[in-house]
Structure formats: structure tokens, C-alpha cells
PDB file of C-alpha atoms in Angstrom:
ATOM      1  CA  MET A 274      -3.137  11.832 -24.902  1.00  0.00           C
ATOM      2  CA  LYS A 275      -3.167  11.239 -21.157  1.00  0.00           C
ATOM      3  CA  SER A 276      -2.416   7.629 -20.228  1.00  0.00           C
ATOM      4  CA  ILE A 277      -2.686   5.281 -17.281  1.00  0.00           C
ATOM      5  CA  ALA A 278      -0.525   2.219 -16.760  1.00  0.00           C
ATOM      6  CA  ILE A 279      -0.949  -1.253 -15.262  1.00  0.00           C
ATOM      7  CA  VAL A 280       1.984  -2.987 -13.559  1.00  0.00           C
ATOM      8  CA  ALA A 281       2.627  -5.991 -11.324  1.00  0.00           C
ATOM      9  CA  CYS A 282       5.734  -5.308  -9.248  1.00  0.00           C
ATOM     10  CA  SER A 283       5.130  -8.111  -6.734  1.00  0.00           C
ATOM     11  CA  ASN A 284       4.141 -11.714  -7.479  1.00  0.00           C
ATOM     12  CA  PRO A 285       2.998 -12.471 -11.050  1.00  0.00           C
ATOM     13  CA  LEU A 286      -0.730 -12.924 -11.486  1.00  0.00           C
ATOM     14  CA  SER A 287      -2.171 -16.314 -12.293  1.00  0.00           C
ATOM     15  CA  LEU A 288      -3.276 -17.018 -15.835  1.00  0.00           C
ATOM     16  CA  SER A 289      -6.733 -17.783 -14.463  1.00  0.00           C
ATOM     17  CA  SER A 290      -7.122 -14.122 -13.464  1.00  0.00           C
ATOM     18  CA  LYS A 291      -6.908 -12.879 -17.054  1.00  0.00           C
ATOM     19  CA  GLU A 292     -10.658 -12.739 -17.580  1.00  0.00           C
ATOM     20  CA  SER A 293     -11.373 -10.566 -14.560  1.00  0.00           C
ATOM     21  CA  ASN A 294      -8.358  -8.383 -15.347  1.00  0.00           C
ATOM     22  CA  GLU A 295      -9.619  -7.794 -18.869  1.00  0.00           C
ATOM     23  CA  LYS A 296     -12.871  -6.523 -17.347  1.00  0.00           C
ATOM     24  CA  LEU A 297     -10.832  -4.111 -15.256  1.00  0.00           C
ATOM     25  CA  PHE A 298      -8.831  -2.966 -18.276  1.00  0.00           C
ATOM     26  CA  GLU A 299     -12.000  -2.352 -20.268  1.00  0.00           C
ATOM     27  CA  LEU A 300     -13.456  -0.331 -17.411  1.00  0.00           C
ATOM     28  CA  LEU A 301     -10.310   1.775 -17.233  1.00  0.00           C
ATOM     29  CA  ARG A 302     -10.285   2.328 -20.998  1.00  0.00           C
ATOM     30  CA  ASN A 303     -13.793   3.740 -20.725  1.00  0.00           C
ATOM     31  CA  ASP A 304     -12.290   6.505 -18.586  1.00  0.00           C
ATOM     32  CA  GLY A 305     -11.123   8.133 -21.787  1.00  0.00           C
ATOM     33  CA  ARG A 306      -7.405   7.695 -21.210  1.00  0.00           C
ATOM     34  CA  ASN A 307      -4.976   5.471 -23.070  1.00  0.00           C
ATOM     35  CA  LEU A 308      -4.201   2.245 -21.208  1.00  0.00           C
ATOM     36  CA  LEU A 309      -0.620   0.930 -21.115  1.00  0.00           C
ATOM     37  CA  ILE A 310       0.134  -2.528 -19.713  1.00  0.00           C
ATOM     38  CA  SER A 311       3.418  -3.900 -18.360  1.00  0.00           C
ATOM     39  CA  LYS A 312       4.968  -6.920 -20.034  1.00  0.00           C
ATOM     40  CA  CYS A 313       5.448  -8.445 -16.575  1.00  0.00           C
ATOM     41  CA  ILE A 314       1.914  -9.143 -15.401  1.00  0.00           C
ATOM     42  CA  TYR A 315       1.287 -12.892 -15.550  1.00  0.00           C
ATOM     43  CA  GLU A 316       3.061 -16.032 -14.487  1.00  0.00           C
ATOM     44  CA  GLN A 317       4.715 -17.857 -17.346  1.00  0.00           C
ATOM     45  CA  GLU A 318       3.645 -21.319 -18.382  1.00  0.00           C
ATOM     46  CA  ASP A 319       7.228 -22.517 -17.943  1.00  0.00           C
ATOM     47  CA  GLU A 320       7.067 -21.155 -14.357  1.00  0.00           C
ATOM     48  CA  LEU A 321       9.950 -18.745 -14.956  1.00  0.00           C
ATOM     49  CA  LEU A 322       9.469 -15.514 -13.015  1.00  0.00           C
ATOM     50  CA  SER A 323      10.305 -12.127 -14.439  1.00  0.00           C
ATOM     51  CA  SER A 324      13.285 -10.701 -12.603  1.00  0.00           C
ATOM     52  CA  GLY A 325      13.171  -7.772 -10.218  1.00  0.00           C
ATOM     53  CA  LYS A 326      15.061  -5.684 -12.761  1.00  0.00           C
ATOM     54  CA  GLU A 327      12.607  -6.560 -15.508  1.00  0.00           C
ATOM     55  CA  ARG A 328       9.652  -5.535 -13.350  1.00  0.00           C
ATOM     56  CA  ALA A 329      11.465  -2.370 -12.287  1.00  0.00           C
ATOM     57  CA  ASP A 330      12.276  -1.497 -15.910  1.00  0.00           C
ATOM     58  CA  GLU A 331       8.615  -1.793 -16.833  1.00  0.00           C
ATOM     59  CA  LEU A 332       7.654   0.470 -13.929  1.00  0.00           C
ATOM     60  CA  MET A 333      10.330   3.029 -14.847  1.00  0.00           C
ATOM     61  CA  LYS A 334       9.109   3.025 -18.455  1.00  0.00           C
ATOM     62  CA  PHE A 335       5.824   4.425 -17.227  1.00  0.00           C
ATOM     63  CA  PHE A 336       7.316   6.876 -14.734  1.00  0.00           C
ATOM     64  CA  SER A 337       9.464   8.177 -17.612  1.00  0.00           C
ATOM     65  CA  ASN A 338       6.465   8.668 -19.911  1.00  0.00           C
ATOM     66  CA  PRO A 339       5.246  12.281 -19.582  1.00  0.00           C
ATOM     67  CA  ASP A 340       1.735  11.292 -20.671  1.00  0.00           C
ATOM     68  CA  VAL A 341       1.194   8.826 -17.804  1.00  0.00           C
ATOM     69  CA  THR A 342      -0.810  10.285 -14.925  1.00  0.00           C
ATOM     70  CA  ASP A 343      -1.421   7.172 -12.812  1.00  0.00           C
ATOM     71  CA  ILE A 344       0.280   3.789 -12.430  1.00  0.00           C
ATOM     72  CA  TYR A 345      -1.905   1.043 -10.958  1.00  0.00           C
ATOM     73  CA  ASP A 346      -0.220  -2.027  -9.513  1.00  0.00           C
ATOM     74  CA  ILE A 347      -2.647  -4.949  -9.529  1.00  0.00           C
ATOM     75  CA  SER A 348      -0.371  -7.483  -7.827  1.00  0.00           C
ATOM     76  CA  GLY A 349       0.400  -8.468  -4.272  1.00  0.00           C
ATOM     77  CA  GLY A 350       2.292 -11.164  -2.438  1.00  0.00           C
ATOM     78  CA  ASP A 351       5.938 -11.107  -1.441  1.00  0.00           C
ATOM     79  CA  MET A 352       8.405  -9.884  -4.057  1.00  0.00           C
ATOM     80  CA  ALA A 353       7.856  -6.146  -4.519  1.00  0.00           C
ATOM     81  CA  ASN A 354      10.931  -5.141  -2.529  1.00  0.00           C
ATOM     82  CA  GLU A 355      13.083  -6.978  -5.119  1.00  0.00           C
ATOM     83  CA  ILE A 356      12.616  -4.053  -7.510  1.00  0.00           C
ATOM     84  CA  LEU A 357      13.742  -1.259  -5.177  1.00  0.00           C
ATOM     85  CA  ASP A 358      17.452  -1.282  -5.985  1.00  0.00           C
ATOM     86  CA  TYR A 359      16.662  -0.978  -9.706  1.00  0.00           C
ATOM     87  CA  LEU A 360      14.450   2.125  -9.493  1.00  0.00           C
ATOM     88  CA  ASP A 361      15.618   5.576 -10.611  1.00  0.00           C
ATOM     89  CA  PHE A 362      14.160   7.747  -7.875  1.00  0.00           C
ATOM     90  CA  GLU A 363      15.223  10.987  -9.533  1.00  0.00           C
ATOM     91  CA  ILE A 364      13.039  10.144 -12.540  1.00  0.00           C
ATOM     92  CA  ILE A 365      10.227   9.152 -10.183  1.00  0.00           C
ATOM     93  CA  ARG A 366      10.567  12.427  -8.289  1.00  0.00           C
ATOM     94  CA  LYS A 367      10.194  14.472 -11.493  1.00  0.00           C
ATOM     95  CA  SER A 368       7.349  12.376 -12.916  1.00  0.00           C
ATOM     96  CA  GLN A 369       3.749  13.524 -12.715  1.00  0.00           C
ATOM     97  CA  ALA A 370       2.606   9.902 -12.411  1.00  0.00           C
ATOM     98  CA  VAL A 371       1.027   8.740  -9.144  1.00  0.00           C
ATOM     99  CA  PHE A 372       1.669   5.164  -8.040  1.00  0.00           C
ATOM    100  CA  TRP A 373      -1.248   3.108  -6.662  1.00  0.00           C
ATOM    101  CA  GLY A 374      -0.949  -0.260  -4.898  1.00  0.00           C
ATOM    102  CA  TYR A 375      -1.617  -2.062  -1.649  1.00  0.00           C
ATOM    103  CA  SER A 376      -0.441  -4.971   0.490  1.00  0.00           C
ATOM    104  CA  ASP A 377       3.083  -5.942  -0.641  1.00  0.00           C
ATOM    105  CA  LEU A 378       3.307  -2.697  -2.621  1.00  0.00           C
ATOM    106  CA  THR A 379       3.617  -1.017   0.765  1.00  0.00           C
ATOM    107  CA  THR A 380       7.366  -1.475   0.198  1.00  0.00           C
ATOM    108  CA  VAL A 381       7.362   0.489  -3.057  1.00  0.00           C
ATOM    109  CA  ILE A 382       4.991   3.192  -1.815  1.00  0.00           C
ATOM    110  CA  ASN A 383       7.075   3.949   1.275  1.00  0.00           C
ATOM    111  CA  ALA A 384      10.346   3.769  -0.657  1.00  0.00           C
ATOM    112  CA  ILE A 385       9.023   6.319  -3.142  1.00  0.00           C
ATOM    113  CA  TYR A 386       8.130   8.630  -0.270  1.00  0.00           C
ATOM    114  CA  SER A 387      11.414   8.189   1.604  1.00  0.00           C
ATOM    115  CA  GLN A 388      13.548   8.682  -1.503  1.00  0.00           C
ATOM    116  CA  THR A 389      11.586  11.409  -3.308  1.00  0.00           C
ATOM    117  CA  GLY A 390       9.060  12.976  -0.935  1.00  0.00           C
ATOM    118  CA  LYS A 391       6.307  12.011  -3.401  1.00  0.00           C
ATOM    119  CA  SER A 392       2.978  10.689  -2.180  1.00  0.00           C
ATOM    120  CA  SER A 393       1.400   7.475  -3.446  1.00  0.00           C
ATOM    121  CA  VAL A 394      -1.997   5.881  -2.936  1.00  0.00           C
ATOM    122  CA  LEU A 395      -2.573   2.785  -0.822  1.00  0.00           C
ATOM    123  CA  TYR A 396      -5.430   1.161  -2.751  1.00  0.00           C
ATOM    124  CA  GLN A 397      -6.102  -1.883  -4.940  1.00  0.00           C
ATOM    125  CA  ILE A 398      -7.603  -0.570  -8.169  1.00  0.00           C
ATOM    126  CA  LYS A 399      -9.230  -3.967  -8.878  1.00  0.00           C
ATOM    127  CA  ASN A 400     -11.759  -3.077  -6.165  1.00  0.00           C
ATOM    128  CA  ILE A 401     -13.546  -0.811  -8.636  1.00  0.00           C
ATOM    129  CA  LEU A 402     -14.850  -3.938 -10.387  1.00  0.00           C
ATOM    130  CA  HIS A 403     -17.157  -4.263  -7.376  1.00  0.00           C
ATOM    131  CA  GLY A 404     -18.172  -0.603  -7.459  1.00  0.00           C
ATOM    132  CA  GLU A 405     -16.023   2.376  -6.546  1.00  0.00           C
ATOM    133  CA  PRO A 406     -16.971   3.450  -3.034  1.00  0.00           C
ATOM    134  CA  ASP A 407     -18.354   6.902  -2.405  1.00  0.00           C
ATOM    135  CA  SER A 408     -15.774   9.348  -1.119  1.00  0.00           C
ATOM    136  CA  LEU A 409     -12.880   7.101  -2.143  1.00  0.00           C
ATOM    137  CA  PHE A 410     -10.337   9.167  -0.228  1.00  0.00           C
ATOM    138  CA  LYS A 411     -12.529   9.740   2.823  1.00  0.00           C
ATOM    139  CA  PRO A 412     -12.518   6.627   5.016  1.00  0.00           C
ATOM    140  CA  LYS A 413     -14.271   7.028   8.322  1.00  0.00           C
ATOM    141  CA  PHE A 414     -12.095   7.059  11.442  1.00  0.00           C
ATOM    142  CA  GLU A 415     -12.786   6.705  15.126  1.00  0.00           C
ATOM    143  CA  ILE A 416     -10.404   8.072  17.741  1.00  0.00           C
ATOM    144  CA  ILE A 417      -9.997   5.322  20.315  1.00  0.00           C
ATOM    145  CA  GLN A 418      -7.145   6.830  22.322  1.00  0.00           C
ATOM    146  CA  GLY A 419      -6.123  10.469  22.700  1.00  0.00           C
ATOM    147  CA  GLN A 420      -7.812  13.618  21.405  1.00  0.00           C
ATOM    148  CA  GLY A 421      -6.871  13.346  17.751  1.00  0.00           C
ATOM    149  CA  ILE A 422      -4.158  12.580  15.227  1.00  0.00           C
ATOM    150  CA  GLU A 423      -2.190  14.899  12.969  1.00  0.00           C
ATOM    151  CA  GLY A 424       0.886  14.235  10.842  1.00  0.00           C
ATOM    152  CA  THR A 425       2.197  12.665   7.643  1.00  0.00           C
ATOM    153  CA  VAL A 426       0.999   9.111   7.039  1.00  0.00           C
ATOM    154  CA  VAL A 427       3.477   6.306   6.385  1.00  0.00           C
ATOM    155  CA  GLY A 428       3.119   2.535   6.521  1.00  0.00           C
ATOM    156  CA  GLY A 429       0.474   0.193   5.145  1.00  0.00           C
ATOM    157  CA  ASN A 430       0.616  -3.573   5.452  1.00  0.00           C
ATOM    158  CA  ILE A 431       2.527  -4.195   8.678  1.00  0.00           C
ATOM    159  CA  ARG A 432       4.399  -7.316   7.493  1.00  0.00           C
ATOM    160  CA  CYS A 433       5.482  -5.686   4.256  1.00  0.00           C
ATOM    161  CA  PHE A 434       6.409  -2.350   5.831  1.00  0.00           C
ATOM    162  CA  LEU A 435       8.844  -4.173   8.093  1.00  0.00           C
ATOM    163  CA  LYS A 436      10.719  -5.491   5.048  1.00  0.00           C
ATOM    164  CA  LEU A 437      12.154  -1.972   4.820  1.00  0.00           C
ATOM    165  CA  ALA A 438      13.677  -2.136   8.321  1.00  0.00           C
ATOM    166  CA  GLY A 439      17.416  -1.567   8.195  1.00  0.00           C
ATOM    167  CA  THR A 440      17.328  -0.290   4.608  1.00  0.00           C
ATOM    168  CA  LYS A 441      17.606   3.204   3.195  1.00  0.00           C
ATOM    169  CA  TYR A 442      14.062   2.886   1.924  1.00  0.00           C
ATOM    170  CA  ILE A 443      12.264   3.069   5.270  1.00  0.00           C
ATOM    171  CA  PRO A 444      10.818   6.535   5.919  1.00  0.00           C
ATOM    172  CA  GLU A 445      12.091   8.751   8.704  1.00  0.00           C
ATOM    173  CA  MET A 446       9.557   8.129  11.473  1.00  0.00           C
ATOM    174  CA  ASN A 447       9.853  11.292  13.591  1.00  0.00           C
ATOM    175  CA  GLY A 448       6.456  12.951  13.902  1.00  0.00           C
ATOM    176  CA  LYS A 449       4.786  10.551  11.478  1.00  0.00           C
ATOM    177  CA  ILE A 450       1.444   8.773  11.702  1.00  0.00           C
ATOM    178  CA  LEU A 451       1.954   5.026  11.296  1.00  0.00           C
ATOM    179  CA  LEU A 452      -0.825   3.236   9.417  1.00  0.00           C
ATOM    180  CA  ILE A 453      -0.890  -0.537   9.848  1.00  0.00           C
ATOM    181  CA  GLU A 454      -3.215  -3.234   8.513  1.00  0.00           C
ATOM    182  CA  SER A 455      -2.927  -6.915   7.625  1.00  0.00           C
ATOM    183  CA  LEU A 456      -4.589  -9.695   5.661  1.00  0.00           C
ATOM    184  CA  GLY A 457      -3.077 -12.711   7.402  1.00  0.00           C
ATOM    185  CA  GLY A 458      -1.688 -13.328  10.842  1.00  0.00           C
ATOM    186  CA  LYS A 459      -3.075 -13.859  14.303  1.00  0.00           C
ATOM    187  CA  ILE A 460      -1.864 -12.837  17.736  1.00  0.00           C
ATOM    188  CA  PRO A 461       1.640 -14.423  17.612  1.00  0.00           C
ATOM    189  CA  GLN A 462       2.438 -12.785  14.272  1.00  0.00           C
ATOM    190  CA  MET A 463       1.160  -9.389  15.386  1.00  0.00           C
ATOM    191  CA  ILE A 464       3.184  -9.576  18.589  1.00  0.00           C
ATOM    192  CA  THR A 465       6.231 -10.304  16.432  1.00  0.00           C
ATOM    193  CA  TYR A 466       5.625  -7.271  14.214  1.00  0.00           C
ATOM    194  CA  LEU A 467       4.833  -4.920  17.086  1.00  0.00           C
ATOM    195  CA  SER A 468       7.902  -6.123  18.972  1.00  0.00           C
ATOM    196  CA  GLN A 469      10.077  -5.306  15.976  1.00  0.00           C
ATOM    197  CA  LEU A 470       8.575  -1.830  15.658  1.00  0.00           C
ATOM    198  CA  ARG A 471       9.228  -1.269  19.357  1.00  0.00           C
ATOM    199  CA  SER A 472      12.823  -2.501  19.051  1.00  0.00           C
ATOM    200  CA  MET A 473      13.332  -0.102  16.132  1.00  0.00           C
ATOM    201  CA  GLY A 474      12.264   2.794  18.355  1.00  0.00           C
ATOM    202  CA  VAL A 475       9.284   3.599  16.139  1.00  0.00           C
ATOM    203  CA  PHE A 476       6.818   4.069  18.976  1.00  0.00           C
ATOM    204  CA  GLU A 477       9.105   6.668  20.558  1.00  0.00           C
ATOM    205  CA  LYS A 478       9.151   8.747  17.361  1.00  0.00           C
ATOM    206  CA  ILE A 479       5.669   8.730  15.855  1.00  0.00           C
ATOM    207  CA  ASN A 480       2.777  11.082  16.633  1.00  0.00           C
ATOM    208  CA  GLY A 481       0.078   8.447  16.376  1.00  0.00           C
ATOM    209  CA  ILE A 482      -1.187   5.196  14.902  1.00  0.00           C
ATOM    210  CA  ILE A 483      -3.997   4.409  12.466  1.00  0.00           C
ATOM    211  CA  LEU A 484      -5.326   0.864  12.619  1.00  0.00           C
ATOM    212  CA  GLY A 485      -6.930  -0.483   9.468  1.00  0.00           C
ATOM    213  CA  THR A 486      -8.481  -3.929   9.195  1.00  0.00           C
ATOM    214  CA  PHE A 487      -6.741  -7.117  10.315  1.00  0.00           C
ATOM    215  CA  THR A 488      -8.657  -9.630   8.259  1.00  0.00           C
ATOM    216  CA  GLU A 489      -7.638 -12.973   9.739  1.00  0.00           C
ATOM    217  CA  MET A 490      -7.655 -11.733  13.327  1.00  0.00           C
ATOM    218  CA  GLU A 491     -11.127 -10.256  12.900  1.00  0.00           C
ATOM    219  CA  LYS A 492     -12.434 -13.380  11.145  1.00  0.00           C
ATOM    220  CA  GLU A 493     -11.204 -15.552  14.013  1.00  0.00           C
ATOM    221  CA  ASN A 494     -12.392 -13.083  16.690  1.00  0.00           C
ATOM    222  CA  CYS A 495      -8.935 -13.131  18.266  1.00  0.00           C
ATOM    223  CA  SER A 496      -8.662 -11.943  21.834  1.00  0.00           C
ATOM    224  CA  PRO A 497      -6.925  -9.689  22.590  1.00  0.00           C
ATOM    225  CA  ASP A 498      -7.786  -7.921  19.342  1.00  0.00           C
ATOM    226  CA  MET A 499      -5.351  -5.697  17.470  1.00  0.00           C
ATOM    227  CA  THR A 500      -6.447  -2.549  19.258  1.00  0.00           C
ATOM    228  CA  GLU A 501      -5.753  -4.116  22.640  1.00  0.00           C
ATOM    229  CA  LEU A 502      -2.401  -5.489  21.479  1.00  0.00           C
ATOM    230  CA  VAL A 503      -1.282  -2.104  20.189  1.00  0.00           C
ATOM    231  CA  GLN A 504      -2.360  -0.378  23.381  1.00  0.00           C
ATOM    232  CA  LYS A 505      -0.249  -2.803  25.394  1.00  0.00           C
ATOM    233  CA  PHE A 506       2.788  -1.928  23.285  1.00  0.00           C
ATOM    234  CA  VAL A 507       2.409   1.847  23.108  1.00  0.00           C
ATOM    235  CA  GLY A 508       0.759   2.703  26.425  1.00  0.00           C
ATOM    236  CA  PRO A 509      -2.075   5.156  27.176  1.00  0.00           C
ATOM    237  CA  ASN A 510      -0.505   8.323  25.775  1.00  0.00           C
ATOM    238  CA  MET A 511      -0.172   7.381  22.094  1.00  0.00           C
ATOM    239  CA  PRO A 512      -3.039   8.714  19.940  1.00  0.00           C
ATOM    240  CA  ILE A 513      -4.752   5.861  18.104  1.00  0.00           C
ATOM    241  CA  ALA A 514      -7.441   5.978  15.414  1.00  0.00           C
ATOM    242  CA  LYS A 515      -9.326   3.012  13.938  1.00  0.00           C
ATOM    243  CA  THR A 516     -10.981   2.547  10.569  1.00  0.00           C
ATOM    244  CA  CYS A 517     -12.800  -0.403   9.025  1.00  0.00           C
ATOM    245  CA  GLU A 518     -12.358   1.100   5.559  1.00  0.00           C
ATOM    246  CA  ILE A 519      -8.633   0.605   4.886  1.00  0.00           C
ATOM    247  CA  GLY A 520      -7.263  -2.870   4.281  1.00  0.00           C
ATOM    248  CA  HIS A 521      -7.848  -5.908   2.121  1.00  0.00           C
ATOM    249  CA  SER A 522     -11.637  -5.998   1.834  1.00  0.00           C
ATOM    250  CA  ARG A 523     -13.309  -5.298  -1.500  1.00  0.00           C
ATOM    251  CA  ASP A 524     -14.997  -2.181  -0.129  1.00  0.00           C
ATOM    252  CA  SER A 525     -11.801  -0.680   1.287  1.00  0.00           C
ATOM    253  CA  LYS A 526     -11.109   2.951   0.512  1.00  0.00           C
ATOM    254  CA  ALA A 527      -7.902   4.752  -0.399  1.00  0.00           C
ATOM    255  CA  ILE A 528      -5.427   6.765   1.649  1.00  0.00           C
ATOM    256  CA  TRP A 529      -2.428   8.849   0.624  1.00  0.00           C
ATOM    257  CA  ILE A 530       0.908   7.672   1.975  1.00  0.00           C
ATOM    258  CA  GLY A 531       3.253  10.630   2.341  1.00  0.00           C
ATOM    259  CA  LYS A 532       0.567  13.263   2.888  1.00  0.00           C
ATOM    260  CA  GLU A 533      -0.617  15.083   5.980  1.00  0.00           C
ATOM    261  CA  ILE A 534      -3.754  13.885   7.712  1.00  0.00           C
ATOM    262  CA  GLU A 535      -5.772  15.287  10.580  1.00  0.00           C
ATOM    263  CA  ILE A 536      -8.315  13.140  12.373  1.00  0.00           C
ATOM    264  CA  ARG A 537     -10.670  14.371  15.068  1.00  0.00           C
ATOM    265  CA  ASN A 538     -13.809  12.818  16.476  1.00  0.00           C
ATOM    266  CA  GLU A 539     -16.935  14.552  15.220  1.00  0.00           C
TER     267      GLU A 539
END
């Protein structure tokens, strides 16, 4: 029987989230597939955290299961990159299972691509509790600089993507399309992240940039906004696309990391 799996590779979920998570699990069970759940989902009452190896072992258990088609990570936070050194990327490469996650899981998604060539989905599956959006994999884009964008998408949450800098897990950036979005952070933080990307030589290698939502900046109506900041860093010749449908909002849509994309204005 085909199965789907639930994991939490980043911060453990609070015990208070159990009720809403059970609603998600019930919804997923109604899909007609067997539901498997990691042992490392919730915080422990004694405040002990599961180790990176323990969380990685749970993830590998599902990648090793030939019946598992999709692995949904329902966590976020800070600690996902702790599991990377414990993953068996050869098993992941051979597995049919697709990994789904967002935010801090940007680290895992991009590591899977860089080490195996496999694509993963940048999306928080808990959003389906609020209604799965139409055309889940078809967010709307607007070209705001250049004639269009074409290439393989890498990236995700900008803060979390930069955790891979200097490691073997960061994707090769030549010819790629860099997707960036963020929940927190205002102008000083974004300048920090963009400065690091520039110092890494990323802007000299990529074919274009996709801007998702930048929740705190947009809430605070920061000026300059993220589009203006990016333009200052990359100049007038870098193709840039913008979407309001990829990020941390409940109605965000999904995008494949590690797959080709072509964006043109209608």
C-alpha cells in the first residue's frame, strides 16, 4: 500500500499543536494512503530535544521504505541543518519519495538537490488545513526586470539557505534561478543576507532571481522594499521576477526546488 510520511527535521513542535496536527493527519489519511509518523515530532516534557541523528534516522527510515511516495516535514525554526551529516544521500537518490518542507527545511531541500540531483517541494503541507489553493504548483509571477527567467530553481528562505554557505551541501549556482523569501527580518537583516550572497559571487553566476514574500518587511511597509534592495545589489541587467504566492502565508503555493522553470510576462 502506498504511504506518506510526516517528519519534523527542524525544531520540535509544541505539545499545544497536537490538536491541529491531528486534524492534518486525519485529512491526509482520507487521501487513501497509509500515514506514517516520525517518532521525533514533539517537544518532550522534560525539555530534552531529539538529536540531529535521531531526526535524520527517522527521515532515512521513510526514504528507505519503497512504499513511501511523499515525506511531509511539518516543522520549521532553526535546527534542520543539524541532520545533514547523518543523511545517506545514495539511498535518497534511489528513493521514489519526494520531500516537502519550507522555511528552515530550505537547508534539507537544497542539500538533497546538490547531493543527489533530486527535486523537492518548497511548501508547508499544514496549509491544506485552510484549503488547498487552486493550481498548487502554478504561482503567479510578474517580471519586474528583464524579459524573462529560465533555469533550475534553487534557494528558498534566504536566512536558511545561507546556512549552507561554505559547506558541500550548497548547490552549484552557475546558471541557476535563485528563489528567496523570508518570514522575519527588516532592511538591516536583508542587507546582511544580500551582502553575503554578493561576497559569495552568487550574483555573478545566476541567471535570475525570484522574489517571494518578505512577511515582516511587507507588514512594516519598509522602504526601500525588498525589490528595490535587490536591484541595488544586482544592477539593471539581472532578470527578476516577483510572486506574492510563495512564502510563509497560509495561502502560499508550492514550487519545485531543483527543477527547470521558465517565466515570461503574459
